Amino acid sequence: MTMLLPDAFSALAHLVDEWAIEDGHQRYLKRVSCTMDKILAFYNEVFPHAENAVAYINQYDYQQALPPDVANLRNLMYSLITVSLAVELWGQPRVKHSANTILTRLS
């Protein structure tokens, strides 16, 4: 059976299905569609593990594909970064005074 997260972070495994989002735009959409209560619950649970998670992820060579459990951990950290703006700066899921604007990146 494949582990969702490395053993040291197994307490966060229940968050993987909802928050280990690989695509940056999808992470953004998740943030702006959540309530602050949901964002704060995620932030408060994951933030205490962030420093150790980053150190763990940094053991891997980014030129190689990450194992699935480590990729999930990385994606949780990316989601943490995305929601941290709502928690630490704005106190709401969206940028202040942005109404219902959704940012889309064109390439």
C-alpha atoms as one frame of an Amber mdcrd trajectory, in Angstrom:
protein
   0.000   0.000   0.000   1.306   3.455  -0.894   1.649   5.874   1.986  -0.101
   9.222   1.582   2.667  11.027   3.474   6.049  10.125   4.932   5.745   8.452
   8.353   6.878  11.549  10.257   3.894  13.457   8.848   1.237  10.739   8.975
  -0.887  12.807  11.371  -1.643  15.086   8.405  -2.659  12.258   6.049  -6.372
  13.036   6.416  -5.716  16.396   4.702  -4.161  14.960   1.549  -7.333  14.305
  -0.450  -8.602  17.824   0.049  -5.481  19.976   0.323  -2.532  18.271  -1.470
  -3.327  20.124  -4.672  -0.621  20.005  -7.333  -1.832  22.822  -9.584  -1.259
  26.377  -8.355  -4.435  27.766  -9.898  -6.482  24.981  -8.294  -4.888  25.842
  -4.911  -5.914  29.462  -5.430  -9.479  28.441  -6.304  -9.585  26.238  -3.198
  -8.564  29.181  -1.013 -11.068  31.633  -2.437 -13.898  29.095  -2.220 -13.289
  28.170   1.447 -14.547  29.840   4.576 -12.007  31.401   6.919 -12.927  28.779
   9.525 -11.878  26.012   7.141  -8.729  27.864   6.087  -7.758  28.529   9.703
  -8.317  24.903  10.664  -5.987  23.772   7.868  -3.403  26.469   8.628  -3.382
  25.788  12.376  -2.965  22.058  11.865  -0.258  22.196   9.197   1.799  25.265
  10.154   3.482  23.640  13.193   4.890  20.950  10.848   6.058  23.332   8.125
   9.704  23.747   9.096  10.244  20.001   9.478   8.333  19.302   6.274  10.457
  21.701   4.252  13.644  20.182   5.689  12.358  16.715   4.815  11.435  17.694
   1.256  14.778  19.429   0.732  16.557  16.082   1.159  15.360  15.175  -2.333
  16.823  16.195  -5.661  14.327  18.441  -7.415  15.653  17.335 -10.787  14.142
  13.917 -10.066  10.469  13.094  -9.608   9.537  13.027  -5.938   8.105   9.846
  -4.453   4.289  10.161  -4.237   4.247  10.578  -0.438   6.850  13.360  -0.593
   5.010  15.020  -3.501   1.847  15.034  -1.360   3.792  16.652   1.487   5.177
  19.271  -0.903   1.671  19.991  -2.188   0.376  20.405   1.372   3.163  22.951
   1.950   2.206  24.754  -1.263  -1.399  24.896  -0.037  -0.154  26.222   3.300
   1.688  29.005   1.470  -1.449  29.809  -0.503  -3.717  30.029   2.549  -1.133
  31.838   4.673  -1.865  35.019   2.733  -5.507  34.822   3.773  -4.574  34.125
   7.396  -1.602  36.429   7.935  -2.426  39.380   5.671  -6.070  39.735   4.762
  -8.111  37.862   7.379 -10.329  36.628   4.543  -9.985  34.143   1.668  -9.765
  36.788  -1.054  -7.514  39.772  -1.492  -9.178  42.715   0.199 -11.352  44.822
  -2.103 -11.134  42.272  -4.941 -14.876  41.464  -4.887 -15.445  38.226  -6.809
 -12.373  38.541  -9.015 -10.703  35.264  -9.943  -7.136  35.538 -11.215  -6.263
  33.369 -14.176  -2.814  32.924 -15.595  -2.431  32.790 -19.356   0.649  31.264
 -20.899
